[in-house]
Amino acid sequence: MKIAIIGTGYVGLVTGVCLSEIGHEVTCIDINPEKIEQLKKGISPIYEPGLEELMEKNREAGRLDFTTNYIIGLKDKEAVYIAVGTPQSEDGAADLTYVFNAARSIGQNITRDVVVVTKSTVPIGTNAKVRQLVMANLQDNVCAEVVSNPEFLREGSAIEDSFNGDRIVIGSDHKGAGDIVAEINEPFGIPILRTSLHSAEMIKYAANAFLATKISFINEIANLSERTNANIEEVARGIGMDTRIGNKFLNAGIGYGGSCFPKDTQALVKISEERDYDFHLLKSVISVNENQKTALVRKAKERFGTLHGKKIALLGLAFKPETDDMREAASISVARELIEEGAEVIGYDPIATENAKKVLPEEVQYVDQIEEAIKQAEVVFILTEWKEIVEKTLIFSNLFMEKPIVFDGRNCYSNEDLANLEIEYISMGRDQVTNVQERRVAAAI
Ligand code: UDX
Ligand code: UDX
């Protein structure tokens, strides 16, 4: 099928590339000329494992191209996807400016009947407005129907998720339009759930709100485990083996970040308020998460009394591993608090440093190698569980630090990993491990 995608961000680009991989002819449109120039040269503007290779393959096969021009991009297309951002506005609601701009451009430029497929996360009722805007701007005697087809892609594994997702949700109040989107997606071989427009819009928010709830819940149990000498890893395993609970998304840590959970939970609270409904639970999920982001700073303050003048290395700045995305990353809150406390902050990330420089306080110093960060530090904070960071932190802190002290916000190690090391190790929801004194005393005897 001939498909256009509007917006080549994390979601739009992955969607376009994967639809071309299953055989569709895809044109990706973006208003940002620099991005399109890069894409035409085969360079991905974002870091996403496997994306560039798949993009190249399908460009060479003639199934994938890029343009800033709506007239060219929308000509003869049977389906047009909207995948522009829906950032959080000041009052917490989703900002729909880009979605509505895309809808107007679709109306002005389509040359045949189309299905407009909304990938962007939008409040319940938005797709009906999208359709009105498309229809109000038509230039030709053509028609458009709308389908909500929310994305469930995780950054860092978005390609894999596209081909192995649990379900594809297709919400439409027009059967024919829903059928076309089902046909487009059939080659993925993933179960398809057909729903009404409003249900599909709600499914996206409900899914993200539920996952965020799971994370805040396990983080509260972790905080309580610290105060009761329980071990959160064991607790999570024990509850996760109950299939009614499930073992995924039970990793305690320094909270959720990224482009979706923070803004979608806020937006759902806003949607509730607009309907005079007080979503108590979700508001608590959000406040637990805010508090959790700076848990390591509190632990360090308790340990040292003051952080003034302490050299602290932040290992991992992106909101999760395998991405260069800094949106709502815990490192932002952590770096700010540490600077306020008068600490010297050294930042290291394998991929996200350039993006980090745009959002972290200017006082942060950056290094290119993990060993540099650890050599310069008196204290190490692990904020993102990149493979390299998990593999190297213990070895290097033991090698290069006079008195290794690691605060681990992602519970990267078990007691066995620490057994033969001289280290002070403080993690989340587990007892502190202090091997230093015992070994030093033992050596003195
Ligand atoms: C997506 C979804 O669209 C959002 O609703 C979901 O909740 C998270 O994922 P994302 O892909 O992360 O957003 O957005 P971003 O990386 O900001 O990319 C949006 C792209 O759309 C940018 O390349 C921007 O240049 C482009 N854009 C924006 C347009 O082409 N036209 C516009 O009018 C506005
Ligand atoms: C999320 C959703 O998973 C995806 O379905 C949706 O469409 C987009 O938003 P993403 O934000 O890319 O994906 O990453 P995800 O793996 O869900 O992680 C989000 C945040 O939660 C990260 O900061 C991660 O560190 C945190 N997290 C995740 C935990 O703290 N504990 C967990 O057990 C899982």
Coordinates of C-alpha atoms and ligand atoms in Angstrom, one line a residue:
M1 CA 0.0 0.0 0.0
K2 CA 1.1 3.6 -0.5
I3 CA 1.6 5.2 2.9
A4 CA 2.8 8.6 4.2
I5 CA 4.0 9.2 7.7
I6 CA 4.0 12.7 9.1
G7 CA 6.7 13.2 11.8
T8 CA 10.0 11.4 11.7
G9 CA 10.7 11.3 15.5
Y10 CA 11.3 8.2 17.6
V11 CA 7.9 6.8 16.7
G12 CA 7.3 8.1 13.2
L13 CA 10.6 7.0 11.8
V14 CA 10.5 3.5 13.3
T15 CA 6.9 3.1 12.1
G16 CA 7.8 4.2 8.6
V17 CA 10.9 2.0 8.3
C18 CA 9.0 -1.1 9.7
L19 CA 6.0 -0.5 7.3
S20 CA 8.5 -0.4 4.4
E21 CA 10.2 -3.5 5.6
I22 CA 6.9 -5.5 5.4
G23 CA 6.5 -4.3 1.8
H24 CA 4.6 -1.0 1.8
E25 CA 5.7 2.0 -0.2
V26 CA 6.4 4.7 2.5
T27 CA 7.1 8.4 2.3
C28 CA 8.2 10.0 5.6
I29 CA 7.4 13.7 5.9
D30 CA 8.9 16.1 8.4
I31 CA 8.9 19.9 8.7
N32 CA 12.5 19.9 9.9
P33 CA 14.7 20.2 6.7
E34 CA 17.9 19.2 8.5
K35 CA 16.4 15.9 9.7
I36 CA 15.2 15.1 6.2
E37 CA 18.6 15.9 4.7
Q38 CA 20.2 13.5 7.1
L39 CA 17.7 10.8 6.4
K40 CA 18.1 11.1 2.7
K41 CA 21.8 10.4 3.3
G42 CA 20.9 7.3 5.3
I43 CA 21.8 8.9 8.6
S44 CA 19.3 8.4 11.5
P45 CA 18.8 11.5 13.6
I46 CA 18.1 9.3 16.6
Y47 CA 20.0 6.4 18.2
E48 CA 17.9 3.3 18.0
P49 CA 19.5 -0.2 17.6
G50 CA 19.0 -1.7 14.1
L51 CA 17.2 1.3 12.7
E52 CA 19.8 2.7 10.4
E53 CA 20.5 -0.7 8.8
L54 CA 16.8 -1.4 8.1
M55 CA 16.4 2.2 6.8
E56 CA 19.2 1.7 4.3
K57 CA 17.9 -1.6 3.1
N58 CA 14.5 -0.3 2.4
R59 CA 15.7 3.0 0.8
E60 CA 17.9 0.9 -1.5
A61 CA 14.9 -1.3 -2.4
G62 CA 13.0 1.9 -3.4
R63 CA 10.2 1.4 -0.7
L64 CA 11.2 4.3 1.6
D65 CA 11.8 8.0 0.9
F66 CA 11.8 11.3 2.8
T67 CA 10.6 14.8 2.1
T68 CA 9.6 18.1 3.7
N69 CA 7.1 18.7 1.0
Y70 CA 3.4 17.8 1.8
I71 CA 2.3 18.0 -1.9
I72 CA 4.9 15.4 -3.0
G73 CA 4.6 13.4 0.2
L74 CA 0.8 13.1 0.3
K75 CA 0.2 12.6 -3.5
D76 CA -1.8 9.3 -4.2
K77 CA -1.4 8.0 -0.7
E78 CA -4.0 5.5 0.6
A79 CA -3.1 5.9 4.3
V80 CA -1.5 8.9 6.1
Y81 CA -0.1 8.3 9.6
I82 CA 0.2 11.2 12.1
A83 CA 3.2 10.6 14.3
V84 CA 4.1 14.2 15.4
G85 CA 4.9 14.8 19.1
T86 CA 2.2 15.6 21.6
P87 CA 4.3 17.3 24.3
Q88 CA 3.1 18.3 27.7
S89 CA 1.8 21.8 27.9
E90 CA 2.2 24.0 31.0
D91 CA -1.1 22.8 32.6
G92 CA -0.2 19.1 32.1
A93 CA -2.5 18.5 29.2
A94 CA -1.3 17.2 25.9
D95 CA -0.3 19.9 23.4
L96 CA -2.2 19.1 20.2
T97 CA -0.9 21.9 18.1
Y98 CA 1.3 19.7 15.9
V99 CA -1.4 17.0 15.5
F100 CA -3.9 19.6 14.3
N101 CA -1.4 21.3 12.0
A102 CA -0.7 17.8 10.5
A103 CA -4.5 17.3 10.1
R104 CA -4.9 20.6 8.2
S105 CA -2.0 19.8 5.9
I106 CA -3.5 16.4 5.2
G107 CA -6.8 18.0 4.2
Q108 CA -5.0 20.6 1.9
N109 CA -2.9 18.1 0.1
I110 CA -4.5 14.7 -0.3
T111 CA -5.5 13.7 -3.8
R112 CA -7.6 10.7 -3.2
D113 CA -9.7 9.1 -0.4
V114 CA -7.5 8.3 2.5
V115 CA -7.4 6.7 6.0
V116 CA -5.8 9.0 8.5
V117 CA -4.1 6.9 11.1
T118 CA -3.2 8.5 14.4
K119 CA -0.1 7.1 16.1
S120 CA 0.5 10.0 18.3
T121 CA -0.9 9.7 21.9
V122 CA -3.9 12.0 22.0
P123 CA -6.7 12.6 24.5
I124 CA -10.0 10.8 24.1
G125 CA -12.1 12.5 21.4
T126 CA -9.1 14.0 19.5
N127 CA -9.5 11.7 16.4
A128 CA -13.0 13.1 15.8
K129 CA -11.5 16.6 15.8
V130 CA -8.7 15.4 13.4
R131 CA -11.3 14.2 11.0
Q132 CA -13.2 17.5 11.2
L133 CA -10.0 19.4 10.5
V134 CA -9.1 17.2 7.5
M135 CA -12.5 17.5 6.0
A136 CA -12.7 21.3 6.6
N137 CA -9.5 21.8 4.6
L138 CA -10.1 19.6 1.6
Q139 CA -9.2 21.0 -1.8
D140 CA -10.4 18.1 -3.9
N141 CA -13.6 16.1 -3.9
V142 CA -12.2 13.3 -1.7
C143 CA -12.9 11.9 1.7
A144 CA -11.0 10.9 4.8
E145 CA -11.8 8.6 7.7
V146 CA -9.8 8.3 10.9
V147 CA -8.3 5.4 12.8
S148 CA -6.6 5.4 16.1
N149 CA -3.6 3.0 16.1
P150 CA -1.6 3.8 19.2
E151 CA 2.1 2.8 19.5
F152 CA 3.5 0.6 22.3
L153 CA 7.2 0.9 21.2
R154 CA 9.9 1.1 23.9
E155 CA 12.8 3.2 22.9
G156 CA 15.9 1.1 22.6
S157 CA 14.0 -1.9 21.4
A158 CA 11.5 -0.2 19.1
I159 CA 12.4 -2.2 16.0
E160 CA 12.1 -5.5 17.9
D161 CA 8.8 -4.4 19.5
S162 CA 7.4 -3.5 16.0
F163 CA 7.8 -7.0 14.8
N164 CA 7.1 -8.8 18.1
G165 CA 4.5 -6.6 19.9
D166 CA 1.8 -8.2 22.1
R167 CA -1.1 -6.6 20.1
I168 CA -1.9 -4.1 17.5
V169 CA -4.9 -1.9 18.6
I170 CA -7.0 -0.5 15.7
G171 CA -9.8 1.8 16.9
S172 CA -12.3 3.1 14.4
D173 CA -16.0 3.9 14.1
H174 CA -15.8 3.3 10.4
K175 CA -15.5 -0.4 9.5
G176 CA -13.9 0.1 6.1
A177 CA -11.2 2.4 7.4
G178 CA -10.4 -0.1 10.2
D179 CA -10.2 -2.9 7.7
I180 CA -7.6 -1.0 5.6
V181 CA -5.4 -0.5 8.7
A182 CA -5.8 -4.1 9.6
E183 CA -4.7 -5.1 6.1
I184 CA -1.6 -2.8 6.4
N185 CA -0.6 -4.5 9.6
E186 CA -1.4 -8.1 8.8
P187 CA 2.2 -9.0 7.6
F188 CA 3.5 -8.2 11.1
G189 CA 1.6 -11.4 12.3
I190 CA 0.7 -9.8 15.6
P191 CA -2.7 -10.2 17.2
I192 CA -5.0 -7.4 16.2
L193 CA -7.6 -5.9 18.5
R194 CA -10.4 -3.9 16.9
T195 CA -12.1 -1.3 19.1
S196 CA -14.1 1.9 18.9
L197 CA -12.1 5.2 18.4
H198 CA -12.6 6.3 22.0
S199 CA -11.5 2.9 23.4
A200 CA -8.3 2.9 21.4
E201 CA -7.5 6.4 22.5
M202 CA -8.1 5.3 26.2
I203 CA -6.1 2.0 25.8
K204 CA -2.9 4.0 25.1
Y205 CA -3.3 6.1 28.2
A206 CA -4.5 3.3 30.4
A207 CA -1.6 1.0 29.4
N208 CA 1.0 3.7 30.1
A209 CA -0.7 4.7 33.4
F210 CA -0.9 1.0 34.5
L211 CA 2.8 0.4 33.7
A212 CA 3.8 3.6 35.6
T213 CA 1.6 2.4 38.5
K214 CA 3.5 -0.9 38.6
I215 CA 6.8 1.0 38.7
S216 CA 5.7 3.4 41.5
F217 CA 4.2 0.5 43.4
I218 CA 7.4 -1.6 43.4
N219 CA 9.4 1.6 44.3
E220 CA 7.3 2.1 47.4
I221 CA 7.7 -1.6 48.3
A222 CA 11.5 -1.1 47.8
N223 CA 11.5 2.0 50.1
L224 CA 9.6 -0.1 52.7
S225 CA 12.0 -3.1 52.2
E226 CA 14.9 -0.8 53.1
R227 CA 13.2 -0.1 56.4
T228 CA 12.3 -3.7 57.1
N229 CA 15.5 -5.5 56.0
A230 CA 13.6 -7.2 53.2
N231 CA 15.3 -7.5 49.8
I232 CA 13.3 -6.0 46.9
E233 CA 14.8 -8.3 44.3
E234 CA 13.5 -11.3 46.2
V235 CA 10.2 -9.7 46.9
A236 CA 9.7 -8.8 43.2
R237 CA 10.6 -12.3 42.1
G238 CA 8.2 -13.7 44.7
I239 CA 5.2 -11.6 43.7
G240 CA 6.1 -11.7 39.9
M241 CA 5.8 -15.5 39.9
D242 CA 2.1 -15.1 40.4
T243 CA 0.9 -14.9 36.8
R244 CA -2.0 -12.6 37.9
I245 CA 0.8 -10.0 38.8
G246 CA 3.4 -10.9 36.2
N247 CA 7.1 -10.6 36.5
K248 CA 7.7 -7.6 34.1
F249 CA 8.1 -4.0 35.1
L250 CA 8.9 -4.8 38.6
N251 CA 12.4 -3.4 38.6
A252 CA 12.8 -1.0 41.5
G253 CA 15.0 2.1 40.9
I254 CA 15.1 5.8 40.6
G255 CA 11.7 6.1 38.9
Y256 CA 10.4 6.2 35.3
G257 CA 11.3 8.9 32.8
G258 CA 11.2 9.2 29.0
S259 CA 8.9 10.7 26.4
C260 CA 5.7 8.8 27.4
F261 CA 5.1 7.8 31.0
P262 CA 5.6 11.3 32.6
K263 CA 3.6 13.2 30.1
D264 CA 0.9 10.6 29.6
T265 CA 0.2 10.2 33.3
Q266 CA -0.1 14.0 33.6
A267 CA -2.3 14.2 30.6
L268 CA -4.7 11.4 32.0
V269 CA -5.0 13.3 35.3
K270 CA -5.9 16.4 33.2
I271 CA -8.4 14.4 31.1
S272 CA -10.0 13.2 34.4
E273 CA -10.2 16.7 35.8
E274 CA -12.0 17.9 32.7
R275 CA -14.6 15.2 33.4
D276 CA -14.8 16.2 37.1
Y277 CA -13.2 12.9 38.1
D278 CA -10.5 12.9 40.7
F279 CA -8.0 10.2 39.7
H280 CA -6.4 9.8 43.2
L281 CA -4.3 6.7 42.4
L282 CA -2.6 8.2 39.4
K283 CA -1.8 11.5 41.2
S284 CA 0.0 9.4 43.8
V285 CA 1.8 7.4 41.2
I286 CA 3.2 10.7 39.8
S287 CA 4.2 12.1 43.2
V288 CA 5.9 8.8 44.2
N289 CA 7.9 9.0 41.0
E290 CA 9.0 12.6 41.5
N291 CA 10.2 11.7 45.0
Q292 CA 12.0 8.5 43.8
K293 CA 14.1 10.4 41.2
T294 CA 16.2 12.0 43.9
A295 CA 16.4 9.0 46.3
L296 CA 20.1 8.6 45.7
V297 CA 20.9 12.2 46.6
R298 CA 19.0 11.7 49.9
K299 CA 20.9 8.5 50.6
A300 CA 24.2 10.2 49.8
K301 CA 23.4 13.1 52.1
E302 CA 22.5 10.7 54.9
R303 CA 25.8 8.9 54.3
F304 CA 28.1 12.0 54.1
G305 CA 26.2 14.7 56.0
T306 CA 27.1 17.2 53.3
L307 CA 27.8 16.8 49.6
H308 CA 29.5 20.2 49.4
G309 CA 32.7 19.8 47.4
K310 CA 32.2 16.1 46.8
K311 CA 33.2 14.8 43.3
I312 CA 30.4 12.7 42.1
A313 CA 30.3 10.7 38.8
L314 CA 26.9 10.2 37.2
L315 CA 27.1 7.1 35.1
G316 CA 24.3 6.9 32.5
L317 CA 22.5 10.1 31.7
A318 CA 19.8 8.9 29.2
F319 CA 16.4 8.0 30.7
K320 CA 17.1 4.3 29.9
P321 CA 19.8 2.3 28.2
E322 CA 20.1 1.9 24.4
T323 CA 18.7 5.4 23.7
D324 CA 20.1 9.0 23.4
D325 CA 16.8 10.4 24.7
M326 CA 17.1 12.7 27.7
R327 CA 13.4 13.5 28.0
E328 CA 12.4 13.4 31.7
A329 CA 15.6 11.5 32.6
A330 CA 16.3 11.1 36.3
S331 CA 19.8 12.5 35.7
I332 CA 18.2 15.9 35.2
S333 CA 16.8 16.0 38.7
V334 CA 19.8 14.3 40.2
A335 CA 22.3 16.7 38.6
R336 CA 20.3 19.8 39.6
E337 CA 20.1 18.7 43.3
L338 CA 23.7 17.7 43.5
I339 CA 24.8 21.1 42.0
E340 CA 22.5 22.9 44.5
E341 CA 24.2 20.9 47.3
G342 CA 27.5 22.2 46.1
A343 CA 28.8 18.9 44.7
E344 CA 31.1 18.7 41.6
V345 CA 29.3 16.6 39.0
I346 CA 31.1 14.6 36.3
G347 CA 28.7 13.1 33.7
Y348 CA 29.2 10.1 31.5
D349 CA 26.9 8.4 29.0
P350 CA 28.0 6.1 26.1
I351 CA 25.6 7.8 23.6
A352 CA 23.5 10.6 25.1
T353 CA 26.2 13.2 26.1
E354 CA 25.4 15.7 23.3
N355 CA 21.7 15.7 24.2
A356 CA 22.6 15.8 27.9
K357 CA 24.5 19.0 27.4
K358 CA 21.3 20.7 26.3
V359 CA 19.3 19.9 29.4
L360 CA 21.7 19.3 32.4
P361 CA 23.0 22.2 34.5
E362 CA 26.0 23.9 32.8
E363 CA 28.2 23.2 35.8
V364 CA 28.3 19.4 34.9
Q365 CA 31.6 18.3 33.4
Y366 CA 31.6 15.6 30.8
V367 CA 34.1 12.8 30.0
D368 CA 34.3 10.5 27.0
Q369 CA 35.3 7.3 28.9
I370 CA 33.8 5.6 31.9
E371 CA 37.2 5.1 33.5
E372 CA 37.8 8.9 33.3
A373 CA 34.6 9.5 35.3
I374 CA 35.4 6.9 37.9
K375 CA 39.1 8.0 38.2
Q376 CA 38.0 11.6 39.0
A377 CA 35.3 10.7 41.4
E378 CA 35.0 10.2 45.2
V379 CA 31.5 8.8 44.8
V380 CA 29.8 7.0 41.9
F381 CA 26.1 7.2 41.1
I382 CA 24.7 4.6 38.6
L383 CA 21.7 6.3 37.0
T384 CA 21.2 4.2 33.8
E385 CA 21.9 0.5 33.4
W386 CA 23.8 0.6 30.1
K387 CA 25.6 -2.7 29.5
E388 CA 29.0 -1.1 29.5
I389 CA 28.2 0.6 32.8
V390 CA 27.1 -2.6 34.4
E391 CA 30.2 -4.4 33.1
K392 CA 32.8 -1.9 34.1
T393 CA 31.7 0.1 37.2
L394 CA 32.7 -2.4 39.8
I395 CA 36.0 -3.3 38.2
F396 CA 37.0 0.3 37.6
S397 CA 35.8 1.7 40.9
N398 CA 37.9 -1.0 42.7
L399 CA 40.9 -0.3 40.5
F400 CA 40.8 3.5 40.5
M401 CA 39.1 4.8 43.6
E402 CA 40.9 5.1 46.8
K403 CA 37.7 4.2 48.8
P404 CA 35.1 2.9 46.3
I405 CA 31.6 4.1 47.1
V406 CA 28.9 3.2 44.6
F407 CA 25.2 4.4 44.8
D408 CA 23.3 2.2 42.4
G409 CA 19.9 3.6 41.3
R410 CA 19.2 0.6 39.1
N411 CA 20.2 -2.4 41.2
C412 CA 22.8 -3.7 38.7
Y413 CA 24.6 -6.1 41.1
S414 CA 23.9 -8.9 43.4
N415 CA 25.6 -9.7 46.7
E416 CA 27.6 -12.4 44.9
D417 CA 29.0 -9.8 42.4
L418 CA 30.2 -7.8 45.3
A419 CA 31.6 -10.6 47.4
N420 CA 35.3 -10.3 46.8
L421 CA 35.5 -6.5 46.3
E422 CA 36.5 -3.8 48.7
I423 CA 33.5 -1.6 48.2
E424 CA 30.7 0.3 49.9
Y425 CA 27.6 -0.3 47.9
I426 CA 24.2 1.4 48.4
S427 CA 21.3 0.3 46.2
M428 CA 17.5 0.5 46.1
G429 CA 15.3 -1.6 48.4
R430 CA 18.2 -3.7 49.7
D431 CA 20.6 -3.7 52.6
Q432 CA 23.7 -1.6 52.2
V433 CA 26.9 -3.7 51.5
T434 CA 30.0 -2.5 53.3
N435 CA 33.0 -4.7 52.5
V436 CA 35.6 -2.0 53.0
Q437 CA 36.0 -2.0 56.8
E438 CA 35.9 -5.7 57.3
R439 CA 38.6 -6.3 54.7
R440 CA 40.8 -3.4 55.9
V441 CA 40.4 -4.6 59.5
A442 CA 41.2 -8.2 58.4
A443 CA 44.3 -6.9 56.5
A444 CA 45.5 -5.1 59.6
I445 CA 45.3 -8.2 61.8
Ligands
UDX1 C1 5.7 10.2 19.6 C2 4.2 10.4 19.6 O1 3.8 11.1 18.5 C3 3.7 10.9 20.9 O2 2.4 11.3 20.9 C4 4.0 9.8 21.8 O3 3.4 10.0 23.0 C5 5.5 9.6 21.9 O4 6.0 9.3 20.7 P1 8.0 11.2 19.3 O5 8.2 10.4 18.1 O6 8.8 10.9 20.5 O7 6.5 11.3 19.6 O8 8.2 12.7 18.9 P2 9.5 13.5 18.4 O9 10.7 12.7 18.5 O10 9.4 14.9 19.1 O11 9.2 13.7 16.8 C6 8.2 14.4 16.3 C7 8.6 14.7 14.8 O12 7.5 15.4 14.2 C8 9.8 15.7 14.7 O13 10.7 15.2 13.8 C9 9.2 17.0 14.2 O14 10.0 17.7 13.4 C10 8.0 16.5 13.4 N1 6.9 17.4 13.2 C11 6.4 18.1 14.2 C12 6.4 17.5 11.9 O15 6.8 16.9 11.0 N2 5.3 18.4 11.7 C13 4.8 19.1 12.7 O16 3.9 19.9 12.5 C14 5.3 19.0 14.0
UDX2 C1 7.1 3.3 27.2 C2 6.1 2.1 27.0 O1 6.8 0.9 27.5 C3 5.7 1.9 25.6 O2 4.8 0.9 25.5 C4 5.1 3.2 25.2 O3 4.5 3.2 24.0 C5 6.1 4.3 25.2 O4 6.5 4.5 26.6 P1 9.7 3.8 26.9 O5 9.4 5.0 27.6 O6 10.5 3.9 25.6 O7 8.3 3.0 26.6 O8 10.5 2.8 27.9 P2 10.2 1.7 29.0 O9 11.0 0.6 28.8 O10 8.7 1.5 29.2 O11 10.7 2.5 30.3 C6 10.2 3.7 30.8 C7 10.8 4.1 32.1 O12 10.4 3.2 33.1 C8 12.4 4.1 32.1 O13 12.8 5.3 32.7 C9 12.7 2.9 32.8 O14 14.0 3.0 33.5 C10 11.6 2.8 33.8 N1 11.3 1.4 34.3 C11 10.9 0.5 33.5 C12 11.6 1.1 35.7 O15 12.0 2.0 36.5 N2 11.3 -0.2 36.1 C13 10.8 -1.1 35.3 O16 10.6 -2.3 35.8 C14 10.6 -0.8 33.9

